[in-house]
Coordinates of C-alpha atoms in Angstrom, one line a residue:
Chain A
M1 CA 40.3 0.1 95.0
L2 CA 41.5 -2.3 92.3
A3 CA 39.7 -5.7 92.2
L4 CA 41.7 -8.8 92.7
S5 CA 40.2 -10.3 89.6
Q6 CA 41.8 -7.5 87.5
L7 CA 45.2 -9.0 88.4
H8 CA 44.3 -12.4 86.7
R9 CA 47.5 -12.6 84.6
C10 CA 49.6 -12.2 87.8
F11 CA 48.1 -15.5 89.1
Q12 CA 49.4 -17.7 86.3
G13 CA 52.8 -18.3 87.9
V14 CA 54.8 -16.8 85.0
L15 CA 57.0 -14.4 86.9
P16 CA 57.9 -15.2 90.5
S17 CA 56.4 -13.0 93.2
L18 CA 58.0 -11.6 96.3
L19 CA 56.7 -12.5 99.8
A20 CA 57.6 -10.7 103.0
T21 CA 56.7 -11.9 106.5
A22 CA 57.9 -10.9 110.0
S23 CA 58.7 -12.7 113.2
R24 CA 57.1 -11.6 116.5
D25 CA 60.2 -9.7 117.5
G26 CA 60.0 -7.6 114.3
T27 CA 62.6 -9.3 112.0
P28 CA 61.4 -9.4 108.4
N29 CA 61.9 -12.3 106.0
V30 CA 61.7 -12.0 102.3
T31 CA 61.6 -14.7 99.6
Y32 CA 60.5 -15.6 96.2
L33 CA 57.2 -17.4 95.7
S34 CA 56.5 -19.3 92.5
Q35 CA 52.8 -18.7 92.5
V36 CA 49.9 -16.9 94.2
F37 CA 46.6 -18.6 93.7
Y38 CA 43.3 -16.6 93.3
V39 CA 40.6 -17.9 95.7
D40 CA 37.8 -15.3 95.5
A41 CA 37.4 -11.5 95.4
T42 CA 39.0 -11.0 98.9
H43 CA 41.3 -14.1 99.4
V44 CA 44.4 -15.6 97.8
A45 CA 46.2 -18.8 98.7
L46 CA 49.9 -19.5 99.0
S47 CA 51.4 -23.0 98.9
F48 CA 52.8 -24.3 102.1
Q49 CA 55.5 -26.8 101.1
F50 CA 58.2 -26.6 103.7
F51 CA 58.4 -25.8 107.4
N52 CA 60.6 -22.8 106.7
K53 CA 61.0 -19.3 108.2
T54 CA 58.0 -17.9 106.4
R55 CA 55.8 -20.6 107.9
K56 CA 57.3 -20.0 111.4
N57 CA 56.7 -16.2 111.1
I58 CA 53.1 -16.7 110.0
A59 CA 52.4 -18.9 113.0
E60 CA 53.6 -15.9 115.2
N61 CA 52.4 -13.0 113.1
P62 CA 49.6 -13.2 110.6
F63 CA 50.6 -10.2 108.4
A64 CA 52.3 -10.7 105.1
C65 CA 53.0 -8.7 101.9
V66 CA 53.2 -10.0 98.4
Q67 CA 54.5 -8.2 95.3
L68 CA 53.3 -9.6 92.0
Y69 CA 54.1 -8.8 88.4
D70 CA 51.9 -8.8 85.3
P71 CA 53.7 -11.0 82.8
V72 CA 52.5 -8.9 79.8
T73 CA 52.9 -5.3 81.0
F74 CA 55.4 -6.0 83.8
Q75 CA 53.3 -3.7 86.0
A76 CA 53.9 -4.4 89.7
F77 CA 51.2 -4.9 92.3
Q78 CA 51.4 -5.2 96.1
L79 CA 48.9 -7.1 98.3
D80 CA 48.7 -6.7 102.1
L81 CA 47.7 -10.0 103.5
E82 CA 46.5 -11.5 106.7
Y83 CA 46.8 -15.3 107.3
R84 CA 43.4 -17.0 108.0
R85 CA 43.8 -20.7 107.8
S86 CA 45.5 -23.7 106.1
E87 CA 43.4 -26.3 104.1
T88 CA 44.8 -29.7 103.8
Q89 CA 42.0 -31.2 101.6
G90 CA 39.2 -30.0 99.3
P91 CA 39.1 -28.7 95.8
L92 CA 41.5 -25.8 96.3
F93 CA 44.1 -28.0 97.9
D94 CA 43.7 -30.6 95.1
A95 CA 44.0 -28.1 92.4
M96 CA 47.2 -26.5 94.0
A97 CA 48.7 -30.0 94.7
A98 CA 48.0 -31.2 91.1
R99 CA 49.8 -28.1 89.7
I100 CA 52.8 -28.4 92.1
E101 CA 53.2 -32.1 91.5
A102 CA 52.9 -31.7 87.7
I103 CA 55.6 -29.1 87.6
A104 CA 57.8 -31.0 90.0
S105 CA 57.4 -34.2 88.0
H106 CA 58.0 -32.2 84.8
T107 CA 61.3 -30.8 86.1
G108 CA 62.5 -34.1 87.6
M109 CA 61.8 -32.9 91.2
T110 CA 59.1 -35.4 92.2
G111 CA 58.9 -35.8 95.9
V112 CA 60.9 -32.7 96.7
F113 CA 58.0 -30.2 96.1
R114 CA 55.0 -31.6 97.9
L115 CA 52.1 -29.5 99.1
I116 CA 51.5 -29.7 102.8
G117 CA 48.7 -27.0 103.0
A118 CA 46.9 -24.4 101.0
D119 CA 47.3 -21.3 103.1
I120 CA 44.4 -18.9 102.8
Y121 CA 45.0 -15.2 103.3
F122 CA 42.6 -12.3 103.5
V123 CA 43.6 -9.5 101.1
R124 CA 43.6 -6.2 103.2
A125 CA 44.7 -3.9 100.4
I126 CA 45.8 -4.0 96.8
R127 CA 48.2 -1.3 95.5
E128 CA 49.5 -0.7 92.0
L129 CA 53.2 0.2 92.1
E130 CA 54.4 2.9 89.8
G131 CA 57.9 3.1 88.6
L132 CA 59.3 -0.4 88.2
L133 CA 60.2 0.3 84.6
S134 CA 61.4 3.6 83.1
P135 CA 58.3 5.1 81.4
A136 CA 59.8 5.0 77.9
R137 CA 60.6 1.3 78.3
A138 CA 57.3 -0.1 79.5
P139 CA 55.7 -2.3 76.9
E140 CA 52.4 -1.2 75.5
P141 CA 49.6 -3.2 77.3
Q142 CA 48.6 -5.4 74.4
E143 CA 45.3 -6.9 75.4
A144 CA 44.9 -10.1 73.5
S145 CA 41.4 -9.8 72.0
P146 CA 39.3 -12.4 73.6
P147 CA 37.6 -14.7 71.0
S148 CA 34.0 -13.6 70.5
L149 CA 31.3 -15.6 72.1
R150 CA 30.0 -16.5 68.7
T151 CA 33.3 -18.1 67.7
E152 CA 33.4 -20.1 70.9
L153 CA 29.9 -21.4 70.6
A154 CA 30.3 -22.2 67.0
A155 CA 33.4 -24.2 67.8
L156 CA 31.7 -26.0 70.7
S157 CA 28.8 -26.9 68.4
T158 CA 31.3 -28.3 65.8
V159 CA 33.0 -30.4 68.5
S160 CA 29.6 -31.7 69.7
L161 CA 28.6 -32.6 66.2
R162 CA 31.8 -34.5 65.6
L163 CA 31.4 -36.4 68.8
R164 CA 27.8 -37.3 68.0
E165 CA 28.7 -38.4 64.5
A166 CA 31.5 -40.7 65.5
R167 CA 30.8 -44.4 65.1
D168 CA 33.8 -45.8 67.0
V169 CA 36.5 -44.7 69.4
D170 CA 39.0 -44.1 66.6
S171 CA 36.7 -41.7 64.7
L172 CA 35.6 -40.1 68.0
I173 CA 39.1 -39.1 68.9
A174 CA 40.2 -38.1 65.4
G175 CA 37.0 -36.0 65.1
L176 CA 37.8 -34.3 68.5
L177 CA 41.3 -33.4 67.5
A178 CA 40.3 -32.2 64.1
A179 CA 37.5 -30.0 65.5
L180 CA 39.8 -28.4 68.1
R181 CA 42.4 -27.7 65.4
D182 CA 39.9 -26.3 62.8
G183 CA 37.5 -24.6 65.1
L184 CA 39.9 -23.2 67.7
G185 CA 43.4 -23.3 66.3
F186 CA 44.9 -25.9 68.7
E187 CA 47.6 -27.0 66.3
H188 CA 49.5 -29.4 68.6
A189 CA 47.3 -31.8 70.6
M190 CA 47.1 -35.5 71.5
V191 CA 44.9 -37.9 73.2
L192 CA 46.2 -40.6 75.5
L193 CA 44.2 -43.5 76.9
P194 CA 44.9 -45.6 80.0
D195 CA 45.9 -49.3 79.7
E196 CA 43.9 -52.1 81.1
K197 CA 45.6 -51.9 84.5
G198 CA 45.2 -48.2 84.8
E199 CA 49.0 -47.8 85.4
R200 CA 50.1 -46.2 82.2
L201 CA 48.7 -44.1 79.4
Y202 CA 49.5 -44.4 75.8
A203 CA 49.0 -41.9 72.9
V204 CA 46.5 -43.1 70.4
A205 CA 46.1 -40.0 68.3
S206 CA 47.7 -36.6 67.7
V207 CA 47.6 -33.6 65.4
G208 CA 50.7 -31.5 64.7
Y209 CA 53.3 -34.0 65.5
G210 CA 53.2 -36.5 62.6
D211 CA 52.6 -40.2 63.4
V212 CA 55.8 -40.8 65.3
G213 CA 54.4 -40.6 68.8
I214 CA 51.5 -43.1 68.4
G215 CA 51.9 -45.7 71.1
A216 CA 54.1 -43.6 73.3
E217 CA 53.6 -44.4 76.9
V218 CA 53.7 -42.4 80.2
A219 CA 53.3 -43.8 83.7
L220 CA 50.5 -42.5 85.9
G221 CA 52.0 -39.6 88.0
E222 CA 54.8 -39.0 85.6
G223 CA 55.3 -35.6 84.1
L224 CA 52.5 -33.2 83.3
I225 CA 50.3 -35.7 81.6
G226 CA 50.8 -38.5 84.1
S227 CA 50.1 -36.2 87.1
V228 CA 46.9 -34.8 85.4
A229 CA 45.8 -38.4 85.0
E230 CA 46.6 -39.4 88.5
R231 CA 44.9 -36.3 90.1
K232 CA 42.1 -36.1 87.5
K233 CA 42.7 -32.3 87.6
T234 CA 43.4 -29.9 84.7
V235 CA 46.8 -28.3 84.8
R236 CA 47.9 -25.3 82.7
I237 CA 51.4 -24.2 82.5
A238 CA 51.5 -20.7 81.1
H239 CA 55.3 -20.5 80.9
V240 CA 57.3 -23.7 80.6
P241 CA 60.5 -23.2 82.6
S242 CA 63.4 -22.4 80.3
E243 CA 65.6 -25.2 81.9
L244 CA 62.9 -27.7 80.9
R245 CA 62.7 -26.4 77.4
Y246 CA 66.5 -26.8 77.2
G247 CA 66.2 -30.4 78.4
R248 CA 63.5 -31.2 75.9
A249 CA 65.5 -29.6 73.1
I250 CA 68.5 -31.8 73.9
R251 CA 66.4 -34.9 74.1
S252 CA 64.8 -34.2 70.8
A253 CA 68.2 -33.4 69.1
T254 CA 69.6 -36.7 70.6
E255 CA 66.7 -38.7 69.2
R256 CA 67.0 -37.2 65.8
A257 CA 70.7 -38.0 65.8
Q258 CA 70.3 -41.7 66.8
P259 CA 67.1 -43.5 65.9
L260 CA 67.2 -46.7 67.8
P261 CA 65.2 -49.4 66.2
E262 CA 65.6 -51.7 69.2
A263 CA 64.3 -49.1 71.7
R264 CA 61.2 -50.4 73.4
E265 CA 60.0 -47.0 74.4
I266 CA 58.4 -44.6 71.9
P267 CA 59.1 -41.0 73.0
L268 CA 56.0 -38.9 73.9
P269 CA 55.3 -36.5 71.1
G270 CA 56.0 -32.9 72.0
L271 CA 57.3 -29.6 70.8
P272 CA 60.9 -29.2 71.9
D273 CA 60.3 -25.5 72.4
A274 CA 56.8 -25.6 73.9
R275 CA 56.1 -22.6 76.2
S276 CA 52.5 -23.1 77.1
Q277 CA 50.9 -26.5 78.0
L278 CA 47.5 -27.6 79.0
A279 CA 46.4 -31.1 80.0
I280 CA 42.8 -32.1 80.7
P281 CA 41.7 -35.3 82.2
L282 CA 38.8 -37.0 80.4
V283 CA 36.6 -38.1 83.3
S284 CA 33.2 -39.6 83.3
Q285 CA 31.5 -40.5 86.6
G286 CA 34.8 -40.3 88.4
R287 CA 36.5 -42.7 86.1
L288 CA 39.6 -41.7 84.1
L289 CA 39.1 -42.4 80.4
G290 CA 42.0 -40.5 79.0
V291 CA 43.9 -37.2 78.8
L292 CA 43.7 -34.5 76.2
A293 CA 47.0 -32.5 76.0
V294 CA 47.6 -29.4 74.0
E295 CA 50.7 -27.2 73.7
S296 CA 52.0 -24.1 72.0
R297 CA 55.2 -22.4 71.2
R298 CA 54.0 -19.1 72.6
A299 CA 54.1 -18.3 76.3
L300 CA 50.7 -17.4 77.9
D301 CA 48.9 -18.8 74.9
F302 CA 46.3 -20.6 76.9
E303 CA 44.0 -18.4 79.0
D304 CA 41.3 -19.0 81.5
W305 CA 38.7 -19.4 78.7
H306 CA 40.7 -22.0 76.9
E307 CA 40.9 -24.0 80.1
A308 CA 37.1 -23.6 80.8
F309 CA 36.3 -24.4 77.2
L310 CA 38.5 -27.5 77.0
D311 CA 37.1 -28.7 80.3
I312 CA 33.6 -28.7 78.7
V313 CA 34.8 -30.4 75.6
G314 CA 36.7 -32.9 77.7
S315 CA 33.7 -33.8 79.7
Q316 CA 31.6 -34.3 76.6
A317 CA 34.3 -36.4 75.0
A318 CA 34.6 -38.5 78.2
S319 CA 30.9 -39.3 78.2
A320 CA 30.9 -40.1 74.6
L321 CA 33.9 -42.5 75.0
E322 CA 32.3 -44.1 78.0
N323 CA 29.0 -44.7 76.2
M324 CA 30.8 -46.1 73.2
M325 CA 32.9 -48.5 75.2
L326 CA 29.8 -49.7 77.2
R327 CA 27.8 -50.2 74.1
A328 CA 30.5 -52.1 72.4
E329 CA 30.7 -54.5 75.3
T330 CA 26.9 -55.1 75.6
E331 CA 26.3 -55.5 71.9
E332 CA 29.2 -57.9 71.6
A333 CA 27.9 -59.9 74.5
R334 CA 24.7 -60.7 72.6
E335 CA 26.5 -61.9 69.5
L336 CA 27.9 -65.4 69.3
P337 CA 31.4 -65.8 67.9
K338 CA 31.0 -66.7 64.2
S339 CA 33.0 -69.6 62.8
A340 CA 35.9 -68.6 60.8
E341 CA 35.2 -68.0 57.1
P342 CA 37.5 -69.6 54.6
P343 CA 40.4 -67.3 53.9
P344 CA 40.2 -65.3 50.7
H345 CA 42.8 -66.8 48.5
R346 CA 45.3 -64.4 47.0
H347 CA 47.6 -65.2 44.2
E348 CA 50.7 -63.2 44.2
L349 CA 54.0 -64.1 42.7
A350 CA 56.5 -62.7 45.0
R351 CA 55.1 -61.8 48.3
K352 CA 57.3 -60.0 50.7
R353 CA 58.2 -62.0 53.8
R354 CA 58.0 -60.2 57.2
S355 CA 59.5 -61.7 60.3
F356 CA 57.6 -61.3 63.6
C357 CA 59.3 -62.0 66.9
F358 CA 57.5 -62.3 70.2
F359 CA 59.5 -61.9 73.4
K360 CA 57.7 -63.8 76.2
N361 CA 59.3 -61.9 79.1
D362 CA 57.7 -58.6 78.3
D363 CA 55.1 -59.5 75.7
C364 CA 57.0 -57.4 73.1
V365 CA 56.6 -57.8 69.4
F366 CA 59.3 -56.9 66.9
V367 CA 58.9 -56.9 63.1
D368 CA 62.0 -57.4 61.1
G369 CA 64.1 -56.4 64.1
E370 CA 62.3 -53.2 64.8
Y371 CA 60.1 -52.6 67.8
L372 CA 56.4 -52.8 67.0
I373 CA 54.2 -53.1 70.2
R374 CA 54.1 -54.6 73.6
N375 CA 51.9 -55.6 76.5
L376 CA 48.2 -56.4 75.9
P377 CA 48.2 -55.2 72.2
G378 CA 51.3 -57.3 71.7
R379 CA 49.6 -60.4 73.1
I380 CA 46.6 -59.8 71.0
L381 CA 48.6 -59.5 67.8
W382 CA 50.5 -62.7 68.7
K383 CA 47.3 -64.6 69.3
I384 CA 45.9 -63.5 66.0
L385 CA 49.0 -64.2 64.0
K386 CA 49.5 -67.6 65.6
S387 CA 45.9 -68.6 65.0
H388 CA 46.2 -67.6 61.4
H389 CA 49.5 -69.5 61.0
E390 CA 48.0 -72.7 62.5
S391 CA 44.6 -72.8 61.0
G392 CA 44.5 -70.1 58.2
R393 CA 41.8 -68.2 60.1
T394 CA 41.3 -64.5 59.2
D395 CA 38.1 -63.5 61.0
F396 CA 38.2 -62.6 64.6
N397 CA 36.0 -60.8 67.1
N398 CA 36.4 -58.8 70.3
R399 CA 34.3 -61.1 72.3
E400 CA 36.7 -64.0 72.0
L401 CA 39.6 -61.7 73.0
R402 CA 37.7 -60.7 76.1
L403 CA 37.0 -64.3 77.0
D404 CA 40.6 -65.5 76.4
P405 CA 42.2 -65.9 79.9
T406 CA 45.8 -65.8 78.4
L407 CA 45.3 -62.2 77.3
G408 CA 44.5 -61.1 80.8
L409 CA 41.8 -58.5 80.1
P410 CA 39.8 -57.4 83.1
P411 CA 36.2 -58.7 83.2
I412 CA 34.6 -55.3 82.8
K413 CA 35.6 -51.9 81.3
D414 CA 38.6 -53.2 79.6
N415 CA 39.0 -50.6 76.9
L416 CA 39.9 -53.3 74.4
E417 CA 38.7 -51.2 71.6
S418 CA 41.2 -48.5 72.3
R419 CA 44.0 -51.1 72.5
L420 CA 43.0 -52.4 69.1
I421 CA 43.2 -48.8 67.7
L422 CA 46.7 -48.5 68.9
L423 CA 47.6 -52.0 67.4
R424 CA 46.0 -51.0 64.1
K425 CA 47.9 -47.7 63.9
R426 CA 51.3 -49.2 64.9
L427 CA 50.8 -51.8 62.2
E428 CA 50.0 -49.1 59.6
L429 CA 53.1 -47.3 60.5
K430 CA 55.6 -50.2 60.8
C431 CA 54.2 -53.0 58.8
A432 CA 51.5 -51.9 56.3
G433 CA 51.3 -55.4 54.8
V434 CA 49.5 -56.7 57.9
R435 CA 46.1 -55.1 58.6
L436 CA 43.3 -55.6 61.0
M437 CA 40.3 -54.3 59.1
P438 CA 37.1 -53.6 61.2
K439 CA 34.0 -55.3 59.8
A440 CA 30.7 -55.4 61.7
R441 CA 30.8 -54.0 65.3
G442 CA 33.1 -56.0 67.4
Q443 CA 34.6 -58.0 64.4
F444 CA 37.7 -57.6 62.4
R445 CA 39.6 -59.4 59.6
L446 CA 43.3 -60.0 59.3
E447 CA 44.5 -59.0 55.8
L448 CA 47.9 -59.9 54.6
D449 CA 50.0 -58.7 51.7
C450 CA 53.0 -60.6 52.8
D451 CA 54.2 -64.0 54.1
L452 CA 54.8 -64.3 57.8
E453 CA 57.5 -65.9 59.8
L454 CA 56.8 -66.2 63.5
I455 CA 59.5 -66.6 66.1
E456 CA 59.0 -66.9 69.9
K457 CA 61.9 -66.1 72.3
E458 CA 62.0 -66.2 76.0
S459 CA 63.6 -62.8 76.3
G460 CA 65.2 -60.0 74.3
Chain B
M1 CA 76.6 -12.0 114.5
L2 CA 78.3 -11.9 111.2
P3 CA 81.8 -10.6 112.1
P4 CA 83.7 -8.6 109.5
P5 CA 85.6 -9.0 107.3
F6 CA 83.2 -11.1 105.2
D7 CA 84.4 -14.2 103.3
P8 CA 85.6 -13.0 99.8
E9 CA 83.5 -15.6 98.2
L10 CA 80.4 -14.3 99.9
V11 CA 81.2 -10.7 98.8
E12 CA 81.7 -11.9 95.2
F13 CA 78.2 -13.5 95.2
L14 CA 76.5 -10.5 96.8
E15 CA 77.9 -8.2 94.3
S16 CA 77.6 -10.4 91.2
G17 CA 74.4 -8.9 89.8
V18 CA 71.9 -11.4 91.4
S19 CA 68.3 -10.5 92.1
L20 CA 67.8 -8.4 95.2
L21 CA 64.7 -8.7 97.4
V22 CA 64.2 -6.4 100.3
G23 CA 61.8 -6.8 103.3
T24 CA 61.1 -4.5 106.2
C25 CA 58.2 -4.3 108.7
D26 CA 56.6 -1.5 110.8
A27 CA 56.4 -1.5 114.6
R28 CA 53.2 -3.6 114.5
G29 CA 55.0 -6.3 112.4
V30 CA 53.2 -5.5 109.1
P31 CA 55.8 -6.2 106.4
S32 CA 56.5 -4.7 103.0
C33 CA 58.8 -5.8 100.2
S34 CA 60.3 -4.7 96.9
I35 CA 63.3 -5.2 94.7
A36 CA 66.5 -3.3 95.0
T37 CA 68.6 -2.0 92.1
G38 CA 72.1 -2.7 93.2
A39 CA 74.2 -3.7 96.2
R40 CA 77.6 -2.8 97.5
V41 CA 79.5 -4.5 100.3
S42 CA 81.9 -3.0 102.7
S43 CA 83.6 -6.1 104.0
A44 CA 85.9 -4.5 106.5
R45 CA 83.0 -2.7 108.3
G46 CA 80.6 -5.7 107.9
E47 CA 78.1 -3.4 106.1
V48 CA 76.0 -3.8 103.0
T49 CA 74.4 -1.0 101.0
V50 CA 71.3 -1.6 98.8
Y51 CA 69.8 0.9 96.5
L52 CA 66.0 1.4 96.5
T53 CA 64.3 3.3 93.7
E54 CA 62.5 6.2 95.4
K55 CA 59.1 5.5 93.8
L56 CA 59.0 1.9 94.9
A57 CA 60.5 2.4 98.3
P58 CA 58.2 4.7 100.5
R59 CA 56.7 1.9 102.6
L60 CA 60.0 0.2 103.0
I61 CA 61.6 3.5 104.2
D62 CA 58.6 4.4 106.5
N63 CA 58.9 0.9 108.2
L64 CA 62.7 1.5 108.7
R65 CA 62.0 4.7 110.6
E66 CA 60.0 2.6 113.1
N67 CA 62.0 -0.5 113.0
P68 CA 65.6 -0.6 111.6
R69 CA 65.6 -4.4 111.0
I70 CA 66.0 -5.4 107.3
A71 CA 66.1 -8.6 105.3
V72 CA 67.7 -8.8 101.9
T73 CA 67.6 -12.0 99.8
F74 CA 70.3 -12.4 97.1
S75 CA 69.1 -14.8 94.4
R76 CA 71.0 -16.0 91.3
T77 CA 68.5 -16.3 88.4
I78 CA 70.3 -19.1 86.6
D79 CA 70.4 -21.7 89.4
H80 CA 68.2 -20.1 92.1
R81 CA 71.1 -20.2 94.5
S82 CA 69.9 -17.8 97.2
L83 CA 71.2 -16.3 100.5
Q84 CA 69.4 -14.0 102.9
L85 CA 71.1 -11.4 105.0
K86 CA 69.5 -9.8 108.0
G87 CA 70.7 -6.7 109.6
D88 CA 70.0 -3.3 111.2
V89 CA 70.0 -0.2 109.1
V90 CA 72.6 2.4 110.1
A91 CA 72.1 5.0 107.3
I92 CA 69.5 6.1 104.7
E93 CA 70.9 8.6 102.2
K94 CA 70.3 10.0 98.7
T95 CA 72.3 7.9 96.3
D96 CA 75.5 9.8 95.2
E97 CA 77.3 9.7 91.8
S98 CA 79.5 6.7 92.8
G99 CA 76.4 4.9 94.1
K100 CA 74.6 5.6 90.8
R101 CA 77.5 4.1 88.9
A102 CA 77.3 1.0 91.1
Q103 CA 73.6 0.8 90.2
E104 CA 74.3 1.0 86.5
E105 CA 77.0 -1.7 86.7
Y106 CA 74.6 -3.9 88.7
L107 CA 71.7 -3.4 86.2
R108 CA 74.0 -4.2 83.3
R109 CA 74.8 -7.6 84.7
Y110 CA 71.3 -8.2 86.1
A111 CA 69.7 -7.4 82.7
A112 CA 72.0 -9.9 80.9
A113 CA 70.7 -12.7 83.2
L114 CA 67.1 -11.6 82.6
I115 CA 67.6 -11.6 78.8
M116 CA 69.1 -15.1 79.0
L117 CA 66.0 -16.2 80.7
G118 CA 63.8 -14.9 77.9
F119 CA 62.8 -11.5 79.2
P120 CA 62.2 -8.9 76.4
K121 CA 65.4 -6.7 76.1
D122 CA 63.3 -3.5 76.6
V123 CA 62.1 -4.8 79.9
A124 CA 65.4 -6.1 81.1
N125 CA 67.2 -2.9 80.2
G126 CA 64.3 -0.6 81.3
I127 CA 64.3 -1.1 85.1
A128 CA 63.9 2.3 86.7
Y129 CA 66.7 3.0 89.2
F130 CA 67.1 6.8 89.8
P131 CA 66.5 8.8 91.9
S132 CA 67.2 6.3 94.6
L133 CA 68.1 5.9 98.2
A134 CA 71.2 4.2 99.5
V135 CA 70.2 2.1 102.5
T136 CA 73.2 0.8 104.5
F137 CA 72.8 -2.0 107.2
R138 CA 75.2 -3.9 109.5
A139 CA 74.7 -7.6 108.8
I140 CA 73.9 -9.8 111.8
G141 CA 73.2 -13.1 110.1
V142 CA 73.3 -15.0 106.7
F143 CA 70.8 -17.7 105.8
E144 CA 70.6 -20.3 103.1
Q145 CA 67.6 -19.5 101.0
T146 CA 67.9 -21.7 97.9
P147 CA 64.4 -23.1 97.4
G148 CA 63.9 -26.5 99.1
P149 CA 63.8 -28.1 102.5
R150 CA 67.1 -26.4 103.6
A151 CA 65.8 -22.9 103.0
G152 CA 66.0 -20.8 106.2
T153 CA 69.0 -22.6 107.7
A154 CA 71.4 -20.2 109.4
L155 CA 74.9 -20.3 107.8
T156 CA 76.1 -17.9 110.6
A157 CA 73.7 -17.5 113.5
G158 CA 72.0 -14.2 113.6

């Protein structure tokens, strides 16, 4: 008999399966099923999302039949099933719920598709069906050659080395993305970190998208990345639904046509025609430190081993991030804030003048009429610029930011460092004449190549 | 019951080249399922014929010899609009020439939808359909089957 694990490609949810059940009086019911989940060598799980006819039948008569398709060869398989039990919690339920919610949120159907139970079925028989396609038409089974173990291990060791070498959060994340690109060919990837309230994530670094998405935000629970963050579970989408690609393509075309300088949202970087996506939560000791998201233009580009591999990398990166943040906090706690040094005097004839405007209602900073940054990084920038304006001060340290009640940083685990990275990067992009240069650990200097005008407004 | 003649709009949907899912079960209630490769409606008689490729159909047909009850879901690929018909099979015959032409016409429209969804052309145009059996059933109910909370609602009690 065929082994269930040989059907692994059928369990990726690329092609819908068929599901037949029957009522006690012998009336069949047949429907599409978006995904069959592999549980173990003799069990599969089906999602129970609605109290529909299928569910009613299963309560009366435990037998079911599923027809699945291999998304590469289009070979059809049939499983004879017998219902065993429904799980409403545990790792299987969580993994299925995360996937269903991510896809629902991705397609704007949040709340409609919710997992009620993970229904476990015993597999009584597996049959390979001949004759779905005419023999001449069946595509050649093209086994993607799995990467050799040596390549994988070499890549893993490169990633580990980069993580160990990193001296700060910025170089850690940049090193991670570069290693994934160079060692494993993940050409489109980004890292998002949570804000201080844990309500939103913002992109701090990416490869393959240019700089445009730095600072893009996504709410917890929103879309693939937000759902992964909320559930702290990896989700892989092997075949992005075509209607979604269409939506993204329209969005990206609209954005290209009308760049809006006043817009206070930076769109999330993404391939308009992505067909495979994988998002991995960076979790250390149960705490979410960020999300690593990768995508590809090819369907089925990410396989089981990619997911397993990135899970390992993600957990290494999360530990490294956590250590780095903790170390930064404890080391800074021992240092006393140094008094400001006299500003280095610069003689320049015609310095450019940049106008910064702070909107108090949403802590939003604009530079020369163009959106720069908001929320905590916005408040930090405003504090620094004002302090410089009033006293000529140029040297600042993280400790004083942590202790400043007006900034509203939480007392511990504030990820201030990652907020400063975002601020630095947004300044580089939008106003290169204003720089926050890191000095010793936990200290930085404001460098200016321009004159500043500071304006405060109640609201925009 | 689903009294004939059928609503013309219903007939148009059933014959429009949508995906066809067929389910039957044996006397013990053990079900089987597969796809059909074509459907034809006889509105005046209240009957529907679906074509089952012989190689894919043995279990479906074996079940029908024990229990004539059949379920066929008609699902439009583009927007997932779906209806399910339930009925009792009244005839199982070798597909004749006119039935074969109906299958070819069905597959032409169905393949176009599959290609639009991104299926390879060879696959969409390569679905095996002959030799096949023409399975005719008298419809007794039609149910809403579009995915979501309303799935399973009877449009005409059956």
